Amino acid sequence: MKSVLLCLMVMLSLQGFSQKTFTLSGYIKDKSNGEFLFGAGIYALEAEKGTRANEYGFYSLTLPAGIYKVVAKYPGYTSQSFEVDLNEDIRLNIDLLSEDLQDLVIKDERGDENTKGTGMGTVKIDIGQVKKLPAFMGEVDILKTIQFLPGVQSAGEGSSGFYVRGGGPDQNLILLDEAVVYNASHLFGFFSVFNADAISNMEIVKGGMPANYGGRLASVLDIKMKEGNYQKYQVDGGIGLISSRLTVQGPLKKDTSSFIISGRRTYIDLLMKPFISDTSPFAGSGYYFYDLNTKFNYRFSDKDRLYLSGYFGRDVFNYNNEGGGFNVRIPWGNATGSLRWNHLFNDKLFMNTTAIFSDYKFEFQAEQSQFEFKLLSGIRDYNLKTDFTYYPSPRHNVKFGANYTYHIFTPSSTSAKSGDVVFDVGDITKMYANEAAIYITDDFDLTERIRMNIGYRHSLFQHIGPFTRYQQDTINPNQTNEIKYNRGDVLKTYQGPEPRFSMRYSINDSTSIKFGAVHNYQYVHLASSSSVSLPTDVWFPSSDIVKPQINTQVSLGFFKNFKNNMFEASVEVYYKDMKNLIEYEDGFEPSDNVNDNVDNHLVFGVGNSYGAEFFFKKRLGKLTGWLGYTWSKTTRQFDEINEGRKFPAKYDRRHDLSIVGSYELNDRWTFGAAFVYATGNAITLAQGFYLYEGNLNYEYGDRNSLRMIPYHRADISATLYGKKTKQVQDPDSGEMREEKKKFQSNWAFSVYNLYNRANPYFLYIDTEGDFNQGTLNVSGKQVSLFPILPSVTWNFNF
C-alpha cells in the first residue's frame, strides 16, 4: 500500500516543475431539462488535451496559461465551442442542446473511448435506444439488453437473470443510485425490477473492475436514475398488454430543484378476475407486481448539491382454494434509499458522500383451517460511503474513498401454529456483519501511447453477534449443541488486499492493445437449491465456517475502430480463478435449516473460467447494431460433489452468439431485430434405472454431464411514431410554420420467438406402464415456456 501511494505522489509531484497552470472547470448538462451529462467530453484544441465529466456532470481541465478554443461534446447533442483566455481559474458551466438520438444503439462516453480508455469489458448503454429493441411481452427490460453482450449469459428462457464470465448470479454487483439491489427480478426472473422510464443511464463492467467498486467477483452493473426535469413539467407513460406505467417529473424550483416519480404495475390479476367466478375454488387467486421510483434533488450552489432517491417494489402471489380451505400468500421485493451530498472543495477536488439503505425480503405464508405456517428470509444493509475525485492535471484522474456497511441477514426463519397452539420451530435466525473498505486509484497517461489505471482496495469483514452456533455432538450425532455469542462479539474477521491494474497501449489513433488484472474478495453469499435464481434463495455472510470467495482475473484485448469511429471491433481473452465457492450439500432440503445454521449444510470448492469474446459494432447511420460471440468454458470442483471430479458449471456454455440491429426507415418508423444462439445448459439426469424391492430406482452419471439442446430465438420489433410537428400560422406574418407538438406518442410492436422455437426450460424423467408386465417405458420429457408471443404497447409523453 505504501509503495502504491509513493508512486502516485512522485508522479503527481512532477507537475510542479512545469510552467504556471490554471484550471477550467464546471458542469455540463442538457439544456432542455437540466440533467447532467455523465461522460460528456471537453477538449482544448491547441493543447490537444481533454477530459470527461463525472457522473454528476462535473469536469476539471488544468492547462498552462494561454488562449484556447475549447469544444464540449456528447453523443446525440450539438457540440459547442468557446474561446477561453486561461490566465486565471475559470468556472464555465455548459448547456448542450440534444438532437434526436438516432445514431447510437450502445454508446461509450466518446466515440473513441473503445480504443483510448483503459477500461476493458466496460460498456455504457443508452436507455433511449434500448426502447427501440424487441421487448419480451412489450416490457422494455434493461437486463435482457445486456444479455446480448459478449461474456454476459442469460439465466434461461425469458429470464432477466444473468451470468458474467463464468461467475454466479450472486457475484454481480447491481447498483441503483449506489444502493445494492439483491434481487433484480420480478415474476421469478422473467422481468427485471428496473422501470426504463426512470433510468438515465447504466454501465456494465465485466472485465477489470475499478478499485472504487468491491464486494463482488464477476461484474458491476451501475444504474443511475433520472434527476427530473429542471425546466418544465413532463409526463411519460405507456399502456401494454400486461402492465402500465406512468412517470411525472418537473421543477420544484426552476434550475435549482427537481423531482421525478415513476410507477409501474401489472394487471394480470385484474384481467383474469372476470373469468374466475365467485363460486370457483380459485376465487381470489392472482399475481401482480409493482414498482415505485422517486428522486428529489436541490442545488444549493455550484459547490453543494443534495439528492434523495428511493425504490420500492413488490411481487405478490395469492392462491386461494376455498373448497379445501387452503390459502397461500407469497410477497417478496426490494426497497432502497440513497441520500447523496455533492461538494466541490475547489476546481480540482470533488466529493460525493452517500448514506444508503437497502432491504430485500421474501415471505411465504400458508393457511389451512386453523393451521398457519410462515417462512421468512432476507437481507438489510445500512451503508455510509464517501468518494473523492481529484484532477491534478489532464494526465491524471485520481479517485479515493472509503465505505462501511452494516449487514443484517435473515437466512431462513419459520413459525407455525394451530389455533392457539404455537409450535417450537426455533427462534428467528439473524446474522450480523460489518464490512468496510478503503481505496485509491489513478487513471493517468504515462506517455502519449501508454495510459494506465493503477488501483488498490483493502477490505475488511467481521461476523459479529448476537448469534447461536448449532453444532452436531461428536459423541451423539442425534444431539445438537448450542454456542451463544452476545451482541458485539466478533466471531470471525477476514481482511485482504485487492489490487487492480489495467493498461492501454495505442498502436495508432484507432488501434490499441489493453491488459487488465484484478484480485478481489466477496464476503456475502447466495445459496440456491435450484438451477435458476429464485426469490427463495438465501443470502448469508462469511462466518467461522464460510470463507470469503476470492477471484483472480487477467484479460488481454485488441481494439480497433474504423471509418472515423463508425465501426468498432474488439477481441478479448480472459482467465478467472475462483476459490471458496459454495454449494448446498447433496440431499439438502430447505427444512434442514430449521433449528440449524444454513452454513452447516454447505460444501466448498474451486472453479475456473476462460474464454474469448468477439465484438463488432456499427455506431453511426440509419442502421446500427452489433454482433457478439463468446467461446468459453467454466468448471467447478468440490471434494464432496461428483466424487471430487471436475464438472461443468450449470451456466457453462461453449458458444454464445448475439446479433442485434436497429434501422430507422424515416421519422415515423424504426425497426429492430435480435437473434441469439447458445449451447444448451448443463444438467444432471438419470442415465439408467433398476427395480429394487418393488421400487423403481435411478442411476445418475456425473454432475452436469448432459446438455439440453441448443437455445436459439429471433425477435423483431417495429415502432411507429406520431407526427412530431404541426402546421401553425404565424400571427404576425400570417405564414405557416412547423411547431413541435406538446403531446407525443408511439406504438411499439414486437414479436418474441418469431419462428416459434420450442426452447427447453427444464427436462424431467417420465415413466409409463408397469415393469412387472413388461410395459414400463422411461423417457425424458422437455418443458418449454414461451411460443411465439406478439405484443403491442402505446407510449406517450407531454
PDB file of C-alpha atoms in Angstrom, residues 73-256:
ATOM      1  CA  LYS A  73     -19.425  17.412 -26.999  1.00  0.00           C
ATOM      2  CA  TYR A  74     -21.690  14.499 -26.127  1.00  0.00           C
ATOM      3  CA  PRO A  75     -23.187  11.833 -28.426  1.00  0.00           C
ATOM      4  CA  GLY A  76     -26.630  12.874 -29.633  1.00  0.00           C
ATOM      5  CA  TYR A  77     -26.059  16.537 -28.737  1.00  0.00           C
ATOM      6  CA  THR A  78     -24.921  19.579 -30.722  1.00  0.00           C
ATOM      7  CA  SER A  79     -21.283  20.377 -29.912  1.00  0.00           C
ATOM      8  CA  GLN A  80     -20.378  23.823 -28.593  1.00  0.00           C
ATOM      9  CA  SER A  81     -17.079  25.695 -28.863  1.00  0.00           C
ATOM     10  CA  PHE A  82     -15.742  28.572 -26.761  1.00  0.00           C
ATOM     11  CA  GLU A  83     -12.654  30.751 -26.775  1.00  0.00           C
ATOM     12  CA  VAL A  84     -11.145  30.851 -23.285  1.00  0.00           C
ATOM     13  CA  ASP A  85      -8.379  33.173 -22.086  1.00  0.00           C
ATOM     14  CA  LEU A  86      -6.968  30.983 -19.316  1.00  0.00           C
ATOM     15  CA  ASN A  87      -4.996  33.465 -17.219  1.00  0.00           C
ATOM     16  CA  GLU A  88      -6.842  32.527 -14.020  1.00  0.00           C
ATOM     17  CA  ASP A  89      -9.010  29.707 -12.727  1.00  0.00           C
ATOM     18  CA  ILE A  90     -12.311  29.847 -14.645  1.00  0.00           C
ATOM     19  CA  ARG A  91     -15.695  28.278 -13.896  1.00  0.00           C
ATOM     20  CA  LEU A  92     -17.572  27.517 -17.138  1.00  0.00           C
ATOM     21  CA  ASN A  93     -20.938  25.731 -16.955  1.00  0.00           C
ATOM     22  CA  ILE A  94     -22.060  24.416 -20.342  1.00  0.00           C
ATOM     23  CA  ASP A  95     -25.542  23.595 -21.655  1.00  0.00           C
ATOM     24  CA  LEU A  96     -25.734  21.273 -24.663  1.00  0.00           C
ATOM     25  CA  LEU A  97     -28.794  21.021 -26.883  1.00  0.00           C
ATOM     26  CA  SER A  98     -29.994  17.489 -27.590  1.00  0.00           C
ATOM     27  CA  GLU A  99     -30.721  16.166 -31.047  1.00  0.00           C
ATOM     28  CA  ASP A 100     -32.937  13.218 -31.979  1.00  0.00           C
ATOM     29  CA  LEU A 101     -30.939  10.210 -30.805  1.00  0.00           C
ATOM     30  CA  GLN A 102     -30.733   8.235 -33.987  1.00  0.00           C
ATOM     31  CA  ASP A 103     -27.070   7.406 -34.379  1.00  0.00           C
ATOM     32  CA  LEU A 104     -26.321   5.115 -31.469  1.00  0.00           C
ATOM     33  CA  VAL A 105     -27.538   1.851 -30.032  1.00  0.00           C
ATOM     34  CA  ILE A 106     -24.862   1.306 -27.433  1.00  0.00           C
ATOM     35  CA  LYS A 107     -22.512   4.190 -26.836  1.00  0.00           C
ATOM     36  CA  ASP A 108     -19.360   4.889 -24.915  1.00  0.00           C
ATOM     37  CA  GLU A 109     -18.533   8.237 -23.339  1.00  0.00           C
ATOM     38  CA  ARG A 110     -16.758   9.198 -26.585  1.00  0.00           C
ATOM     39  CA  GLY A 111     -16.670   7.604 -29.984  1.00  0.00           C
ATOM     40  CA  ASP A 112     -13.017   6.657 -29.476  1.00  0.00           C
ATOM     41  CA  GLU A 113     -13.278   5.502 -25.866  1.00  0.00           C
ATOM     42  CA  ASN A 114     -13.179   1.956 -27.184  1.00  0.00           C
ATOM     43  CA  THR A 115      -9.510   2.450 -28.108  1.00  0.00           C
ATOM     44  CA  LYS A 116      -8.412   5.388 -25.911  1.00  0.00           C
ATOM     45  CA  GLY A 117      -9.612   4.346 -22.446  1.00  0.00           C
ATOM     46  CA  THR A 118      -8.014   1.817 -20.104  1.00  0.00           C
ATOM     47  CA  GLY A 119     -11.289   0.054 -19.304  1.00  0.00           C
ATOM     48  CA  MET A 120     -11.826  -3.496 -20.538  1.00  0.00           C
ATOM     49  CA  GLY A 121     -15.193  -5.180 -20.828  1.00  0.00           C
ATOM     50  CA  THR A 122     -16.915  -1.880 -19.985  1.00  0.00           C
ATOM     51  CA  VAL A 123     -19.998  -0.753 -21.891  1.00  0.00           C
ATOM     52  CA  LYS A 124     -22.333   2.178 -21.332  1.00  0.00           C
ATOM     53  CA  ILE A 125     -25.875   1.577 -22.561  1.00  0.00           C
ATOM     54  CA  ASP A 126     -28.266   4.303 -23.693  1.00  0.00           C
ATOM     55  CA  ILE A 127     -31.808   3.772 -22.409  1.00  0.00           C
ATOM     56  CA  GLY A 128     -33.448   5.622 -25.292  1.00  0.00           C
ATOM     57  CA  GLN A 129     -32.062   3.141 -27.767  1.00  0.00           C
ATOM     58  CA  VAL A 130     -32.887   0.116 -25.594  1.00  0.00           C
ATOM     59  CA  LYS A 131     -36.545   1.039 -26.088  1.00  0.00           C
ATOM     60  CA  LYS A 132     -36.173   0.522 -29.845  1.00  0.00           C
ATOM     61  CA  LEU A 133     -35.166  -3.128 -29.495  1.00  0.00           C
ATOM     62  CA  PRO A 134     -37.639  -6.056 -29.336  1.00  0.00           C
ATOM     63  CA  ALA A 135     -39.235  -6.334 -25.882  1.00  0.00           C
ATOM     64  CA  PHE A 136     -40.480  -9.504 -24.182  1.00  0.00           C
ATOM     65  CA  MET A 137     -44.284  -9.171 -23.848  1.00  0.00           C
ATOM     66  CA  GLY A 138     -43.899  -5.453 -24.521  1.00  0.00           C
ATOM     67  CA  GLU A 139     -41.860  -4.809 -21.349  1.00  0.00           C
ATOM     68  CA  VAL A 140     -38.638  -2.901 -22.043  1.00  0.00           C
ATOM     69  CA  ASP A 141     -36.021  -4.674 -19.923  1.00  0.00           C
ATOM     70  CA  ILE A 142     -32.517  -3.283 -19.494  1.00  0.00           C
ATOM     71  CA  LEU A 143     -31.231  -6.551 -18.018  1.00  0.00           C
ATOM     72  CA  LYS A 144     -32.301  -8.516 -21.086  1.00  0.00           C
ATOM     73  CA  THR A 145     -30.424  -5.995 -23.233  1.00  0.00           C
ATOM     74  CA  ILE A 146     -27.076  -6.626 -21.524  1.00  0.00           C
ATOM     75  CA  GLN A 147     -27.553 -10.358 -22.170  1.00  0.00           C
ATOM     76  CA  PHE A 148     -26.871  -9.568 -25.839  1.00  0.00           C
ATOM     77  CA  LEU A 149     -23.299  -8.523 -24.967  1.00  0.00           C
ATOM     78  CA  PRO A 150     -20.411 -10.993 -25.253  1.00  0.00           C
ATOM     79  CA  GLY A 151     -19.429 -12.511 -21.905  1.00  0.00           C
ATOM     80  CA  VAL A 152     -22.918 -11.996 -20.453  1.00  0.00           C
ATOM     81  CA  GLN A 153     -25.191 -15.027 -20.493  1.00  0.00           C
ATOM     82  CA  SER A 154     -28.899 -15.391 -19.861  1.00  0.00           C
ATOM     83  CA  ALA A 155     -30.051 -17.465 -16.897  1.00  0.00           C
ATOM     84  CA  GLY A 156     -32.666 -19.161 -19.072  1.00  0.00           C
ATOM     85  CA  GLU A 157     -35.721 -18.788 -21.290  1.00  0.00           C
ATOM     86  CA  GLY A 158     -37.283 -15.357 -20.812  1.00  0.00           C
ATOM     87  CA  SER A 159     -35.204 -14.678 -17.697  1.00  0.00           C
ATOM     88  CA  SER A 160     -33.662 -11.330 -16.782  1.00  0.00           C
ATOM     89  CA  GLY A 161     -31.047 -13.084 -14.624  1.00  0.00           C
ATOM     90  CA  PHE A 162     -27.513 -13.107 -15.986  1.00  0.00           C
ATOM     91  CA  TYR A 163     -24.083 -14.670 -15.527  1.00  0.00           C
ATOM     92  CA  VAL A 164     -20.822 -12.899 -16.386  1.00  0.00           C
ATOM     93  CA  ARG A 165     -17.653 -14.713 -17.450  1.00  0.00           C
ATOM     94  CA  GLY A 166     -18.412 -17.875 -15.500  1.00  0.00           C
ATOM     95  CA  GLY A 167     -19.496 -16.127 -12.314  1.00  0.00           C
ATOM     96  CA  GLY A 168     -22.630 -16.973 -10.348  1.00  0.00           C
ATOM     97  CA  PRO A 169     -25.720 -14.735 -10.009  1.00  0.00           C
ATOM     98  CA  ASP A 170     -24.590 -13.585  -6.543  1.00  0.00           C
ATOM     99  CA  GLN A 171     -21.270 -12.383  -7.991  1.00  0.00           C
ATOM    100  CA  ASN A 172     -22.871  -9.459  -9.853  1.00  0.00           C
ATOM    101  CA  LEU A 173     -22.942  -6.130  -8.017  1.00  0.00           C
ATOM    102  CA  ILE A 174     -26.169  -4.419  -9.112  1.00  0.00           C
ATOM    103  CA  LEU A 175     -26.445  -0.778  -8.004  1.00  0.00           C
ATOM    104  CA  LEU A 176     -29.364   1.631  -8.309  1.00  0.00           C
ATOM    105  CA  ASP A 177     -28.178   5.132  -7.408  1.00  0.00           C
ATOM    106  CA  GLU A 178     -25.390   3.440  -5.395  1.00  0.00           C
ATOM    107  CA  ALA A 179     -27.800   1.206  -3.412  1.00  0.00           C
ATOM    108  CA  VAL A 180     -27.329  -2.575  -3.753  1.00  0.00           C
ATOM    109  CA  VAL A 181     -30.273  -4.423  -5.314  1.00  0.00           C
ATOM    110  CA  TYR A 182     -30.176  -8.012  -4.052  1.00  0.00           C
ATOM    111  CA  ASN A 183     -32.961  -9.450  -6.196  1.00  0.00           C
ATOM    112  CA  ALA A 184     -33.302  -7.719  -9.555  1.00  0.00           C
ATOM    113  CA  SER A 185     -36.196  -9.796 -10.922  1.00  0.00           C
ATOM    114  CA  HIS A 186     -39.970  -9.891 -10.984  1.00  0.00           C
ATOM    115  CA  LEU A 187     -42.119 -12.936 -11.782  1.00  0.00           C
ATOM    116  CA  PHE A 188     -39.428 -15.483 -10.784  1.00  0.00           C
ATOM    117  CA  GLY A 189     -36.902 -13.909 -13.130  1.00  0.00           C
ATOM    118  CA  PHE A 190     -38.926 -13.113 -16.251  1.00  0.00           C
ATOM    119  CA  PHE A 191     -38.854  -9.335 -15.776  1.00  0.00           C
ATOM    120  CA  SER A 192     -36.336  -7.021 -14.141  1.00  0.00           C
ATOM    121  CA  VAL A 193     -37.233  -4.597 -11.350  1.00  0.00           C
ATOM    122  CA  PHE A 194     -35.959  -1.596 -13.322  1.00  0.00           C
ATOM    123  CA  ASN A 195     -38.527   0.659 -14.959  1.00  0.00           C
ATOM    124  CA  ALA A 196     -36.755   2.034 -18.037  1.00  0.00           C
ATOM    125  CA  ASP A 197     -38.727   5.302 -17.864  1.00  0.00           C
ATOM    126  CA  ALA A 198     -36.991   6.169 -14.570  1.00  0.00           C
ATOM    127  CA  ILE A 199     -33.452   5.257 -15.704  1.00  0.00           C
ATOM    128  CA  SER A 200     -30.984   7.788 -17.100  1.00  0.00           C
ATOM    129  CA  ASN A 201     -28.048   5.532 -17.991  1.00  0.00           C
ATOM    130  CA  MET A 202     -26.310   2.348 -16.988  1.00  0.00           C
ATOM    131  CA  GLU A 203     -22.860   0.873 -17.297  1.00  0.00           C
ATOM    132  CA  ILE A 204     -21.698  -2.728 -17.007  1.00  0.00           C
ATOM    133  CA  VAL A 205     -18.124  -3.636 -16.076  1.00  0.00           C
ATOM    134  CA  LYS A 206     -17.264  -7.270 -16.747  1.00  0.00           C
ATOM    135  CA  GLY A 207     -13.505  -7.014 -17.058  1.00  0.00           C
ATOM    136  CA  GLY A 208     -11.099  -5.003 -14.919  1.00  0.00           C
ATOM    137  CA  MET A 209     -13.296  -3.769 -12.065  1.00  0.00           C
ATOM    138  CA  PRO A 210     -12.006  -0.359 -10.840  1.00  0.00           C
ATOM    139  CA  ALA A 211     -10.922  -0.072  -7.198  1.00  0.00           C
ATOM    140  CA  ASN A 212     -13.912   2.106  -6.259  1.00  0.00           C
ATOM    141  CA  TYR A 213     -16.123  -0.976  -6.694  1.00  0.00           C
ATOM    142  CA  GLY A 214     -15.944  -4.026  -4.453  1.00  0.00           C
ATOM    143  CA  GLY A 215     -17.813  -6.785  -2.681  1.00  0.00           C
ATOM    144  CA  ARG A 216     -18.479  -8.940  -5.763  1.00  0.00           C
ATOM    145  CA  LEU A 217     -16.319 -11.075  -8.052  1.00  0.00           C
ATOM    146  CA  ALA A 218     -17.837 -11.092 -11.534  1.00  0.00           C
ATOM    147  CA  SER A 219     -19.263  -7.734 -12.625  1.00  0.00           C
ATOM    148  CA  VAL A 220     -20.708  -4.346 -11.749  1.00  0.00           C
ATOM    149  CA  LEU A 221     -23.986  -3.073 -13.195  1.00  0.00           C
ATOM    150  CA  ASP A 222     -24.187   0.597 -12.202  1.00  0.00           C
ATOM    151  CA  ILE A 223     -27.641   2.091 -12.900  1.00  0.00           C
ATOM    152  CA  LYS A 224     -28.430   5.784 -12.471  1.00  0.00           C
ATOM    153  CA  MET A 225     -31.931   7.196 -12.112  1.00  0.00           C
ATOM    154  CA  LYS A 226     -33.049  10.348 -13.882  1.00  0.00           C
ATOM    155  CA  GLU A 227     -32.831  13.531 -11.815  1.00  0.00           C
ATOM    156  CA  GLY A 228     -36.090  15.054 -13.024  1.00  0.00           C
ATOM    157  CA  ASN A 229     -36.650  17.925 -15.426  1.00  0.00           C
ATOM    158  CA  TYR A 230     -35.330  21.235 -14.029  1.00  0.00           C
ATOM    159  CA  GLN A 231     -37.057  23.331 -16.727  1.00  0.00           C
ATOM    160  CA  LYS A 232     -40.650  22.163 -17.161  1.00  0.00           C
ATOM    161  CA  TYR A 233     -43.197  19.582 -16.065  1.00  0.00           C
ATOM    162  CA  GLN A 234     -43.235  16.400 -18.114  1.00  0.00           C
ATOM    163  CA  VAL A 235     -45.386  13.266 -18.137  1.00  0.00           C
ATOM    164  CA  ASP A 236     -44.364   9.957 -19.747  1.00  0.00           C
ATOM    165  CA  GLY A 237     -46.279   6.705 -19.759  1.00  0.00           C
ATOM    166  CA  GLY A 238     -47.230   3.549 -21.545  1.00  0.00           C
ATOM    167  CA  ILE A 239     -50.043   1.021 -21.720  1.00  0.00           C
ATOM    168  CA  GLY A 240     -49.131  -2.557 -22.633  1.00  0.00           C
ATOM    169  CA  LEU A 241     -50.738  -5.969 -22.671  1.00  0.00           C
ATOM    170  CA  ILE A 242     -49.694  -6.923 -19.146  1.00  0.00           C
ATOM    171  CA  SER A 243     -48.688  -3.651 -17.449  1.00  0.00           C
ATOM    172  CA  SER A 244     -48.917   0.112 -17.487  1.00  0.00           C
ATOM    173  CA  ARG A 245     -46.519   2.763 -16.260  1.00  0.00           C
ATOM    174  CA  LEU A 246     -46.576   6.488 -15.547  1.00  0.00           C
ATOM    175  CA  THR A 247     -43.751   8.949 -14.858  1.00  0.00           C
ATOM    176  CA  VAL A 248     -44.143  12.538 -13.695  1.00  0.00           C
ATOM    177  CA  GLN A 249     -41.189  14.928 -13.397  1.00  0.00           C
ATOM    178  CA  GLY A 250     -40.553  18.615 -13.188  1.00  0.00           C
ATOM    179  CA  PRO A 251     -39.008  21.531 -11.312  1.00  0.00           C
ATOM    180  CA  LEU A 252     -39.720  22.287  -7.679  1.00  0.00           C
ATOM    181  CA  LYS A 253     -37.744  25.472  -8.263  1.00  0.00           C
ATOM    182  CA  LYS A 254     -36.607  26.126 -11.821  1.00  0.00           C
ATOM    183  CA  ASP A 255     -32.873  25.488 -12.426  1.00  0.00           C
ATOM    184  CA  THR A 256     -32.468  24.711  -8.730  1.00  0.00           C
TER     185      THR A 256
END
